[in-house]
Amino acid sequence: MSQAASAPKPSRPERRPSLLDETILAPGAVKINVQGAFIVDELEPQGENLSEDGAQHNTRGIRLPHHTAVVSHVALDIGGSLAKLVYFSREPNSQELGGRLNFLNFETDRIGQCFEFVQQLKTKQQTLNGSQPGELCVMATGGGAYKYYDDMKKVLGVEVLREDEMECLIMGLDFFITEIPWEVFAYSDTDPMHFEEPREDIYPYLLVNIGSGVSMVKVSGPKQYERIGGTSLGGGTLWGLLSLLTGARTFDHMLAMADRGDNTTVDMLVGDIYGTDYGKIGLKTNTIASSFGKVFKIKRQGESEAEDGSVLSNRDPQRADGSATPERAFAPEDISRSLLYAVSNNIGQIAYLQCEKYNLERIYFGGSFIRGHRQTMSTLSYAIKFWSNGEKKAYFLRHEGYLGSVGAFLKRQPRNWGRRNSFEESSKT
């Protein structure tokens, strides 16, 4: 999986004591303790690795060093492309107290393997977290919570509770913003991961959740939200078109190709039109004027030269006999980079327009489309900075693809668990 640029691990910021940092009661007298929660070093072993079966561990587990009681539920966010699983486990081969939240995703086309893994968790519950197999509960969200509800009940033989997708996304994001150090960061090419400390004054903000499609949600407070827009051109668009154009089989393979590509071979730039920049309106020479704008001209030129017997001038691959292969006239890496920029720029500009319309300054990008990928984050950040003249800021998360599943996981807890402000306020009444 593509990861964001590594950064030296600084010391964790001190957090002021709050009632949330004390033990919090959960259903059945289970106690959840989030004091000292932190993201586990990515180099630490995570136990089972199921990547060969189409599953991928996010090794950035969240350590809960002071939690000692039983957790008898897992959470699943089943989208159109990926199913994201969150579950709690004790530290493997360790005598230390506490445990961790683990993060795992499956391609939705392999949902059967996801259910099989949950079934394994069910049989291992006694050693994982102290609960009995029959006590397992699955908290499910996303469209697949409805599409696969009967299958989950039948295969797993456990209680399945379905939760609202948007509410779970927001609850998960609120938790990360307010509670987890070194989770939220701003991205730039010069400062790849500029971390934000957990904060309390988080509203209002815009959540841009990029999955197969894109949803844009204005969040005004806990459970106060409105979907204000979106676009059908999201991760599914990139995945689908690159599958057709490049033959790549996985999303991570597509991102890896984009890393190696040069979009200037297929995109028409401002410099291609003007021969220089257009400084009067703030357009640099390398600004993309038209995504894939060079393709028709270069392809037509190559076909004409092939008919005339001329030497190809656009790096077209050739057969053994020296003739051109028109359908592979452009490198798949270049196509990947161009399309990644096109989709990301479109999302960034729409997000900016929504912020202008609703007077929002902070934009959080979530969803499995991002995957800590440098070019994606750079493009989204640049789009927000460019269109807002630096007045608005884009933020990303290290667990950006798991907002919904974390929110569903928290749903099993009392209403205010994981929210510093609302918990403190309710405790005073």
Short mmCIF file of C-alpha atoms in Angstrom, two decimals:
data_model
loop_
_atom_site.label_atom_id
_atom_site.label_comp_id
_atom_site.label_asym_id
_atom_site.label_seq_id
_atom_site.Cartn_x
_atom_site.Cartn_y
_atom_site.Cartn_z
CA MET A 1 0.00 0.00 0.00
CA SER A 2 1.22 3.41 -0.88
CA GLN A 3 2.20 5.41 2.18
CA ALA A 4 2.71 9.07 2.90
CA ALA A 5 6.25 10.37 3.28
CA SER A 6 7.82 9.20 6.50
CA ALA A 7 8.71 11.71 9.15
CA PRO A 8 10.80 11.48 12.31
CA LYS A 9 8.53 10.43 15.13
CA PRO A 10 8.39 13.36 17.55
CA SER A 11 7.36 13.14 21.14
CA ARG A 12 3.63 13.08 21.69
CA PRO A 13 2.01 16.37 22.66
CA GLU A 14 0.81 16.61 26.20
CA ARG A 15 -2.95 16.58 26.52
CA ARG A 16 -4.77 18.38 29.24
CA PRO A 17 -6.60 16.02 31.62
CA SER A 18 -10.30 15.60 30.97
CA LEU A 19 -13.09 13.35 32.11
CA LEU A 20 -12.77 11.47 28.84
CA ASP A 21 -9.25 10.47 29.86
CA GLU A 22 -10.76 8.56 32.75
CA THR A 23 -12.33 5.14 32.46
CA ILE A 24 -15.59 5.35 30.52
CA LEU A 25 -18.46 2.98 31.12
CA ALA A 26 -19.70 0.94 28.18
CA PRO A 27 -22.67 -1.45 27.89
CA GLY A 28 -22.62 -4.41 30.23
CA ALA A 29 -20.27 -2.66 32.67
CA VAL A 30 -17.45 -2.96 30.10
CA LYS A 31 -14.92 -0.17 30.67
CA ILE A 32 -13.16 1.57 27.80
CA ASN A 33 -10.07 3.58 28.62
CA VAL A 34 -8.63 5.85 25.91
CA GLN A 35 -6.00 7.48 28.08
CA GLY A 36 -2.68 7.67 26.28
CA ALA A 37 -4.00 6.31 22.96
CA PHE A 38 -1.45 6.58 20.15
CA ILE A 39 -0.65 5.27 16.68
CA VAL A 40 1.63 2.24 16.73
CA ASP A 41 5.01 2.43 15.04
CA GLU A 42 4.52 1.19 11.49
CA LEU A 43 7.51 -1.13 11.79
CA GLU A 44 6.01 -3.13 14.63
CA PRO A 45 4.86 -6.64 13.63
CA GLN A 46 1.13 -7.02 13.13
CA GLY A 47 0.81 -10.79 13.18
CA GLU A 48 -1.20 -12.29 10.34
CA ASN A 49 -0.71 -10.84 6.88
CA LEU A 50 -3.46 -11.75 4.47
CA SER A 51 -2.34 -9.72 1.47
CA GLU A 52 -2.13 -12.86 -0.67
CA ASP A 53 -5.87 -13.31 -0.20
CA GLY A 54 -6.68 -9.80 -1.33
CA ALA A 55 -6.74 -8.30 2.16
CA GLN A 56 -4.40 -5.60 3.34
CA HIS A 57 -3.47 -4.73 6.88
CA ASN A 58 -3.06 -1.09 7.70
CA THR A 59 -0.12 -1.57 10.07
CA ARG A 60 -0.80 1.76 11.77
CA GLY A 61 -2.81 0.19 14.55
CA ILE A 62 -3.97 2.40 17.42
CA ARG A 63 -2.64 1.35 20.81
CA LEU A 64 -4.93 1.60 23.83
CA PRO A 65 -2.39 1.02 26.61
CA HIS A 66 -4.81 1.35 29.52
CA HIS A 67 -7.78 -0.62 28.23
CA THR A 68 -8.11 -3.96 30.03
CA ALA A 69 -11.77 -4.97 29.71
CA VAL A 70 -13.50 -7.11 27.10
CA VAL A 71 -14.53 -5.73 23.70
CA SER A 72 -17.04 -8.05 22.06
CA HIS A 73 -17.70 -6.36 18.73
CA VAL A 74 -16.07 -5.62 15.37
CA ALA A 75 -17.03 -2.97 12.81
CA LEU A 76 -17.39 -3.22 9.03
CA ASP A 77 -17.80 -0.41 6.51
CA ILE A 78 -18.71 -2.08 3.20
CA GLY A 79 -18.44 0.24 0.22
CA GLY A 80 -18.70 -0.30 -3.51
CA SER A 81 -14.99 -1.07 -3.91
CA LEU A 82 -13.60 -1.92 -0.45
CA ALA A 83 -14.79 -3.41 2.81
CA LYS A 84 -12.99 -1.87 5.80
CA LEU A 85 -12.77 -3.82 9.07
CA VAL A 86 -11.85 -2.54 12.54
CA TYR A 87 -11.38 -4.89 15.49
CA PHE A 88 -9.79 -4.87 18.94
CA SER A 89 -7.15 -7.32 20.11
CA ARG A 90 -4.77 -7.82 22.98
CA GLU A 91 -1.09 -7.28 22.30
CA PRO A 92 0.26 -10.50 20.74
CA ASN A 93 2.94 -12.30 22.79
CA SER A 94 3.02 -9.52 25.33
CA GLN A 95 2.45 -9.29 29.05
CA GLU A 96 1.62 -5.59 28.80
CA LEU A 97 -1.83 -4.36 29.64
CA GLY A 98 -4.06 -2.87 27.02
CA GLY A 99 -4.57 -3.70 23.38
CA ARG A 100 -5.00 -2.10 20.01
CA LEU A 101 -7.45 -1.30 17.28
CA ASN A 102 -6.53 -3.16 14.10
CA PHE A 103 -7.39 -2.04 10.56
CA LEU A 104 -7.89 -4.35 7.60
CA ASN A 105 -9.48 -3.95 4.18
CA PHE A 106 -10.77 -6.33 1.51
CA GLU A 107 -11.92 -5.74 -2.03
CA THR A 108 -15.71 -5.87 -1.91
CA ASP A 109 -15.66 -8.39 -4.74
CA ARG A 110 -14.01 -10.70 -2.20
CA ILE A 111 -16.51 -10.07 0.56
CA GLY A 112 -16.64 -13.80 1.28
CA GLN A 113 -13.01 -13.68 2.41
CA CYS A 114 -13.86 -10.76 4.67
CA PHE A 115 -16.64 -12.76 6.33
CA GLU A 116 -14.27 -15.71 6.66
CA PHE A 117 -11.78 -13.51 8.50
CA VAL A 118 -14.48 -12.24 10.85
CA GLN A 119 -15.46 -15.86 11.45
CA GLN A 120 -11.84 -16.53 12.48
CA LEU A 121 -12.02 -13.58 14.87
CA LYS A 122 -15.18 -15.06 16.32
CA THR A 123 -13.46 -18.37 17.11
CA LYS A 124 -10.41 -16.59 18.54
CA GLN A 125 -12.32 -14.13 20.70
CA GLN A 126 -11.40 -15.81 23.98
CA THR A 127 -7.68 -15.33 23.37
CA LEU A 128 -8.02 -12.02 21.51
CA ASN A 129 -10.12 -10.11 23.98
CA GLY A 130 -11.59 -12.41 26.59
CA SER A 131 -15.15 -12.65 25.27
CA GLN A 132 -17.04 -15.78 24.24
CA PRO A 133 -17.66 -16.60 20.53
CA GLY A 134 -21.41 -16.25 20.90
CA GLU A 135 -21.02 -12.72 22.25
CA LEU A 136 -19.62 -11.23 19.04
CA CYS A 137 -21.58 -8.38 17.48
CA VAL A 138 -20.90 -6.89 14.04
CA MET A 139 -21.49 -3.16 13.69
CA ALA A 140 -22.03 -2.63 9.95
CA THR A 141 -22.28 0.53 7.86
CA GLY A 142 -22.02 1.56 4.22
CA GLY A 143 -24.20 0.36 1.36
CA GLY A 144 -22.96 -3.18 1.81
CA ALA A 145 -24.40 -3.30 5.32
CA TYR A 146 -27.76 -3.59 3.57
CA LYS A 147 -26.70 -5.46 0.44
CA TYR A 148 -24.88 -8.19 2.37
CA TYR A 149 -26.95 -8.13 5.58
CA ASP A 150 -28.58 -11.53 5.08
CA ASP A 151 -25.25 -13.11 4.07
CA MET A 152 -23.55 -11.75 7.19
CA LYS A 153 -26.27 -13.10 9.44
CA LYS A 154 -26.21 -16.49 7.75
CA VAL A 155 -22.44 -16.97 7.47
CA LEU A 156 -21.41 -15.46 10.80
CA GLY A 157 -24.37 -16.46 12.92
CA VAL A 158 -24.04 -13.36 15.10
CA GLU A 159 -25.95 -10.18 15.79
CA VAL A 160 -25.51 -7.59 13.02
CA LEU A 161 -26.43 -3.98 13.73
CA ARG A 162 -26.66 -1.57 10.78
CA GLU A 163 -25.67 2.05 11.34
CA ASP A 164 -26.15 5.17 9.23
CA GLU A 165 -23.20 5.71 6.89
CA MET A 166 -22.90 9.50 7.12
CA GLU A 167 -23.26 9.52 10.89
CA CYS A 168 -20.53 6.89 11.22
CA LEU A 169 -18.18 8.84 8.94
CA ILE A 170 -18.57 11.97 11.03
CA MET A 171 -18.28 10.16 14.37
CA GLY A 172 -15.09 8.47 13.19
CA LEU A 173 -13.58 11.71 11.92
CA ASP A 174 -14.50 13.59 15.10
CA PHE A 175 -12.80 10.89 17.14
CA PHE A 176 -9.57 11.11 15.13
CA ILE A 177 -9.51 14.92 15.22
CA THR A 178 -10.13 15.22 18.95
CA GLU A 179 -8.45 12.16 20.45
CA ILE A 180 -5.56 10.67 18.45
CA PRO A 181 -2.15 12.39 18.36
CA TRP A 182 -0.22 12.34 15.06
CA GLU A 183 -3.33 11.41 13.09
CA VAL A 184 -4.37 14.61 11.26
CA PHE A 185 -1.88 16.44 9.05
CA ALA A 186 -1.55 19.01 6.29
CA TYR A 187 0.51 18.11 3.22
CA SER A 188 2.89 20.08 1.05
CA ASP A 189 5.87 19.08 -1.06
CA THR A 190 8.23 20.92 1.31
CA ASP A 191 6.56 19.69 4.53
CA PRO A 192 4.93 16.34 3.69
CA MET A 193 3.36 15.65 7.08
CA HIS A 194 2.71 18.72 9.21
CA PHE A 195 0.76 17.22 12.11
CA GLU A 196 -2.09 18.91 13.93
CA GLU A 197 -2.54 18.41 17.67
CA PRO A 198 -5.86 16.98 18.86
CA ARG A 199 -8.27 19.88 19.16
CA GLU A 200 -11.66 20.63 20.66
CA ASP A 201 -13.00 23.52 18.56
CA ILE A 202 -13.52 21.48 15.42
CA TYR A 203 -16.83 22.76 14.01
CA PRO A 204 -17.84 23.70 11.40
CA TYR A 205 -15.87 21.83 8.76
CA LEU A 206 -16.26 20.13 5.39
CA LEU A 207 -15.75 16.37 5.08
CA VAL A 208 -14.86 15.24 1.57
CA ASN A 209 -15.16 11.47 1.57
CA ILE A 210 -13.63 9.96 -1.56
CA GLY A 211 -14.57 6.35 -2.13
CA SER A 212 -16.00 4.91 -5.34
CA GLY A 213 -17.82 8.24 -5.65
CA VAL A 214 -17.43 11.45 -3.64
CA SER A 215 -19.66 12.86 -0.90
CA MET A 216 -19.18 16.33 0.56
CA VAL A 217 -20.70 16.85 4.00
CA LYS A 218 -21.00 20.08 5.99
CA VAL A 219 -20.59 19.24 9.68
CA SER A 220 -21.84 21.84 12.17
CA GLY A 221 -21.71 19.76 15.37
CA PRO A 222 -22.12 16.23 16.76
CA LYS A 223 -24.90 14.65 14.70
CA GLN A 224 -25.44 17.97 12.94
CA TYR A 225 -24.56 17.43 9.32
CA GLU A 226 -25.82 17.95 5.78
CA ARG A 227 -24.67 16.40 2.54
CA ILE A 228 -24.21 19.48 0.40
CA GLY A 229 -22.78 17.96 -2.75
CA GLY A 230 -20.46 15.46 -4.35
CA THR A 231 -19.45 14.00 -7.68
CA SER A 232 -19.64 10.63 -9.40
CA LEU A 233 -16.03 11.08 -10.55
CA GLY A 234 -14.15 9.44 -7.68
CA GLY A 235 -11.97 6.45 -6.91
CA GLY A 236 -14.21 4.10 -8.87
CA THR A 237 -13.79 6.33 -11.93
CA LEU A 238 -10.00 6.19 -11.71
CA TRP A 239 -10.02 2.46 -11.05
CA GLY A 240 -12.44 1.71 -13.90
CA LEU A 241 -10.83 3.87 -16.58
CA LEU A 242 -7.29 2.77 -15.75
CA SER A 243 -8.44 -0.86 -15.87
CA LEU A 244 -9.59 -0.21 -19.43
CA LEU A 245 -6.65 1.95 -20.51
CA THR A 246 -3.69 0.27 -18.84
CA GLY A 247 -4.64 -3.26 -17.91
CA ALA A 248 -3.69 -2.67 -14.27
CA ARG A 249 -5.50 -5.05 -11.93
CA THR A 250 -5.30 -3.35 -8.53
CA PHE A 251 -5.72 0.21 -7.31
CA ASP A 252 -2.31 0.19 -5.64
CA HIS A 253 -0.71 -0.93 -8.91
CA MET A 254 -2.37 2.04 -10.60
CA LEU A 255 -1.01 4.45 -7.99
CA ALA A 256 2.46 2.92 -8.36
CA MET A 257 2.30 3.48 -12.12
CA ALA A 258 1.22 7.08 -11.58
CA ASP A 259 4.34 7.58 -9.44
CA ARG A 260 6.52 6.66 -12.43
CA GLY A 261 4.51 8.53 -15.04
CA ASP A 262 4.92 11.85 -16.83
CA ASN A 263 1.55 13.49 -17.47
CA THR A 264 3.05 16.12 -19.80
CA THR A 265 3.17 13.54 -22.60
CA VAL A 266 -0.64 13.40 -22.68
CA ASP A 267 -1.85 16.59 -20.95
CA MET A 268 -1.92 19.94 -22.73
CA LEU A 269 -0.22 22.57 -20.57
CA VAL A 270 -0.49 26.35 -20.53
CA GLY A 271 3.05 26.43 -21.93
CA ASP A 272 1.96 24.29 -24.89
CA ILE A 273 -0.57 26.96 -25.81
CA TYR A 274 1.24 30.20 -24.96
CA GLY A 275 4.85 29.09 -25.16
CA THR A 276 5.26 30.57 -21.68
CA ASP A 277 3.15 31.20 -18.58
CA TYR A 278 0.04 33.37 -18.42
CA GLY A 279 1.09 35.40 -15.43
CA LYS A 280 -1.67 37.97 -15.77
CA ILE A 281 -4.23 35.43 -14.52
CA GLY A 282 -1.84 33.39 -12.38
CA LEU A 283 -1.30 30.39 -14.64
CA LYS A 284 2.17 28.84 -14.65
CA THR A 285 3.76 27.24 -17.69
CA ASN A 286 3.21 23.74 -16.27
CA THR A 287 -0.45 24.30 -15.32
CA ILE A 288 -2.70 21.71 -16.94
CA ALA A 289 -4.93 23.45 -19.50
CA SER A 290 -6.57 20.26 -20.79
CA SER A 291 -6.30 16.76 -19.35
CA PHE A 292 -5.43 14.32 -22.15
CA GLY A 293 -5.41 17.35 -24.46
CA LYS A 294 -2.36 16.17 -26.45
CA VAL A 295 -3.66 12.69 -27.13
CA PHE A 296 -5.70 13.32 -30.26
CA LYS A 297 -3.05 15.50 -31.93
CA ILE A 298 -0.17 13.14 -31.16
CA LYS A 299 -2.16 10.03 -32.05
CA ARG A 300 -3.28 11.53 -35.36
CA GLN A 301 0.28 12.62 -36.11
CA GLY A 302 1.59 9.15 -35.32
CA GLU A 303 -1.00 7.49 -37.53
CA SER A 304 -0.18 9.84 -40.40
CA GLU A 305 3.54 9.18 -40.04
CA ALA A 306 2.90 5.45 -39.91
CA GLU A 307 0.93 5.68 -43.16
CA ASP A 308 3.76 7.70 -44.73
CA GLY A 309 6.42 5.33 -43.41
CA SER A 310 7.94 8.11 -41.32
CA VAL A 311 9.73 7.60 -38.05
CA LEU A 312 7.40 7.83 -35.05
CA SER A 313 7.92 10.92 -32.96
CA ASN A 314 5.77 10.21 -29.92
CA ARG A 315 7.58 7.24 -28.37
CA ASP A 316 5.02 4.80 -29.78
CA PRO A 317 6.07 1.21 -29.09
CA GLN A 318 6.75 -0.81 -32.23
CA ARG A 319 6.27 -4.43 -33.25
CA ALA A 320 9.22 -6.61 -34.17
CA ASP A 321 8.76 -5.66 -37.83
CA GLY A 322 9.04 -1.97 -36.95
CA SER A 323 5.34 -1.09 -37.37
CA ALA A 324 3.48 0.86 -34.73
CA THR A 325 1.08 -0.49 -32.13
CA PRO A 326 -1.54 2.30 -32.14
CA GLU A 327 -3.51 1.05 -29.15
CA ARG A 328 -0.38 1.31 -26.95
CA ALA A 329 0.76 4.70 -28.26
CA PHE A 330 1.03 6.16 -24.75
CA ALA A 331 2.80 4.77 -21.73
CA PRO A 332 0.37 3.39 -19.10
CA GLU A 333 2.35 5.21 -16.42
CA ASP A 334 1.74 8.55 -18.14
CA ILE A 335 -1.95 7.80 -18.59
CA SER A 336 -2.21 6.86 -14.90
CA ARG A 337 -0.62 10.09 -13.74
CA SER A 338 -2.75 12.23 -16.04
CA LEU A 339 -6.02 10.63 -14.95
CA LEU A 340 -5.04 10.80 -11.27
CA TYR A 341 -4.44 14.55 -11.66
CA ALA A 342 -7.72 15.01 -13.55
CA VAL A 343 -9.85 13.27 -10.92
CA SER A 344 -8.03 14.87 -7.96
CA ASN A 345 -8.12 18.39 -9.41
CA ASN A 346 -11.84 18.06 -10.10
CA ILE A 347 -12.55 16.95 -6.52
CA GLY A 348 -10.36 19.71 -5.09
CA GLN A 349 -12.08 22.46 -7.06
CA ILE A 350 -15.59 21.26 -6.17
CA ALA A 351 -14.57 21.06 -2.51
CA TYR A 352 -13.31 24.65 -2.65
CA LEU A 353 -16.56 25.87 -4.22
CA GLN A 354 -18.59 24.18 -1.48
CA CYS A 355 -16.43 25.84 1.17
CA GLU A 356 -16.98 29.23 -0.46
CA LYS A 357 -20.73 28.70 -0.64
CA TYR A 358 -21.06 27.64 3.01
CA ASN A 359 -18.23 29.77 4.48
CA LEU A 360 -16.11 26.84 5.70
CA GLU A 361 -12.36 27.06 6.24
CA ARG A 362 -11.25 23.56 7.22
CA ILE A 363 -11.51 20.69 4.76
CA TYR A 364 -10.85 17.09 5.78
CA PHE A 365 -10.27 14.58 3.00
CA GLY A 366 -11.10 10.98 3.82
CA GLY A 367 -11.79 7.76 1.98
CA SER A 368 -9.80 4.90 0.51
CA PHE A 369 -9.02 6.81 -2.70
CA ILE A 370 -6.21 8.73 -0.98
CA ARG A 371 -4.23 5.90 0.68
CA GLY A 372 -1.47 8.21 1.83
CA HIS A 373 -0.45 8.74 -1.80
CA ARG A 374 1.84 11.76 -2.22
CA GLN A 375 0.65 12.90 -5.64
CA THR A 376 -3.01 12.64 -4.66
CA MET A 377 -2.53 14.67 -1.48
CA SER A 378 -0.29 17.18 -3.23
CA THR A 379 -2.88 17.73 -5.97
CA LEU A 380 -5.79 18.15 -3.54
CA SER A 381 -3.77 20.48 -1.30
CA TYR A 382 -2.60 22.57 -4.22
CA ALA A 383 -6.13 22.87 -5.62
CA ILE A 384 -7.50 24.16 -2.30
CA LYS A 385 -4.56 26.55 -1.82
CA PHE A 386 -4.70 27.84 -5.39
CA TRP A 387 -8.43 28.50 -5.61
CA SER A 388 -8.68 29.99 -2.10
CA ASN A 389 -5.51 32.10 -2.45
CA GLY A 390 -4.15 30.29 0.59
CA GLU A 391 -7.14 31.16 2.83
CA LYS A 392 -8.39 27.58 3.21
CA LYS A 393 -6.51 24.44 4.15
CA ALA A 394 -6.75 20.76 3.27
CA TYR A 395 -6.21 18.15 5.97
CA PHE A 396 -5.60 14.43 5.68
CA LEU A 397 -5.59 11.46 8.06
CA ARG A 398 -3.35 8.47 8.48
CA HIS A 399 -6.45 6.27 8.76
CA GLU A 400 -8.39 8.13 6.08
CA GLY A 401 -10.08 5.02 4.70
CA TYR A 402 -11.48 3.89 8.06
CA LEU A 403 -13.64 6.81 9.17
CA GLY A 404 -16.88 4.90 8.68
CA SER A 405 -15.74 1.67 10.29
CA VAL A 406 -14.26 3.50 13.30
CA GLY A 407 -17.51 5.44 13.64
CA ALA A 408 -19.47 2.19 13.57
CA PHE A 409 -17.10 0.75 16.17
CA LEU A 410 -17.76 3.74 18.43
CA LYS A 411 -21.50 3.31 17.97
CA ARG A 412 -21.36 0.33 20.29
CA GLN A 413 -20.24 2.71 23.03
CA PRO A 414 -22.27 5.24 24.97
CA ARG A 415 -23.44 8.25 22.99
CA ASN A 416 -20.61 10.57 24.06
CA TRP A 417 -17.69 8.15 24.02
CA GLY A 418 -14.84 9.51 21.93
CA ARG A 419 -16.08 13.13 22.01
CA ARG A 420 -14.23 15.25 24.53
CA ASN A 421 -16.53 18.28 24.52
CA SER A 422 -19.90 16.56 24.50
CA PHE A 423 -18.81 14.12 27.20
CA GLU A 424 -17.62 16.88 29.50
CA GLU A 425 -20.74 18.93 28.91
CA SER A 426 -23.09 16.02 29.59
CA SER A 427 -21.21 15.13 32.76
CA LYS A 428 -21.89 18.58 34.21
CA THR A 429 -25.65 18.25 33.89
#
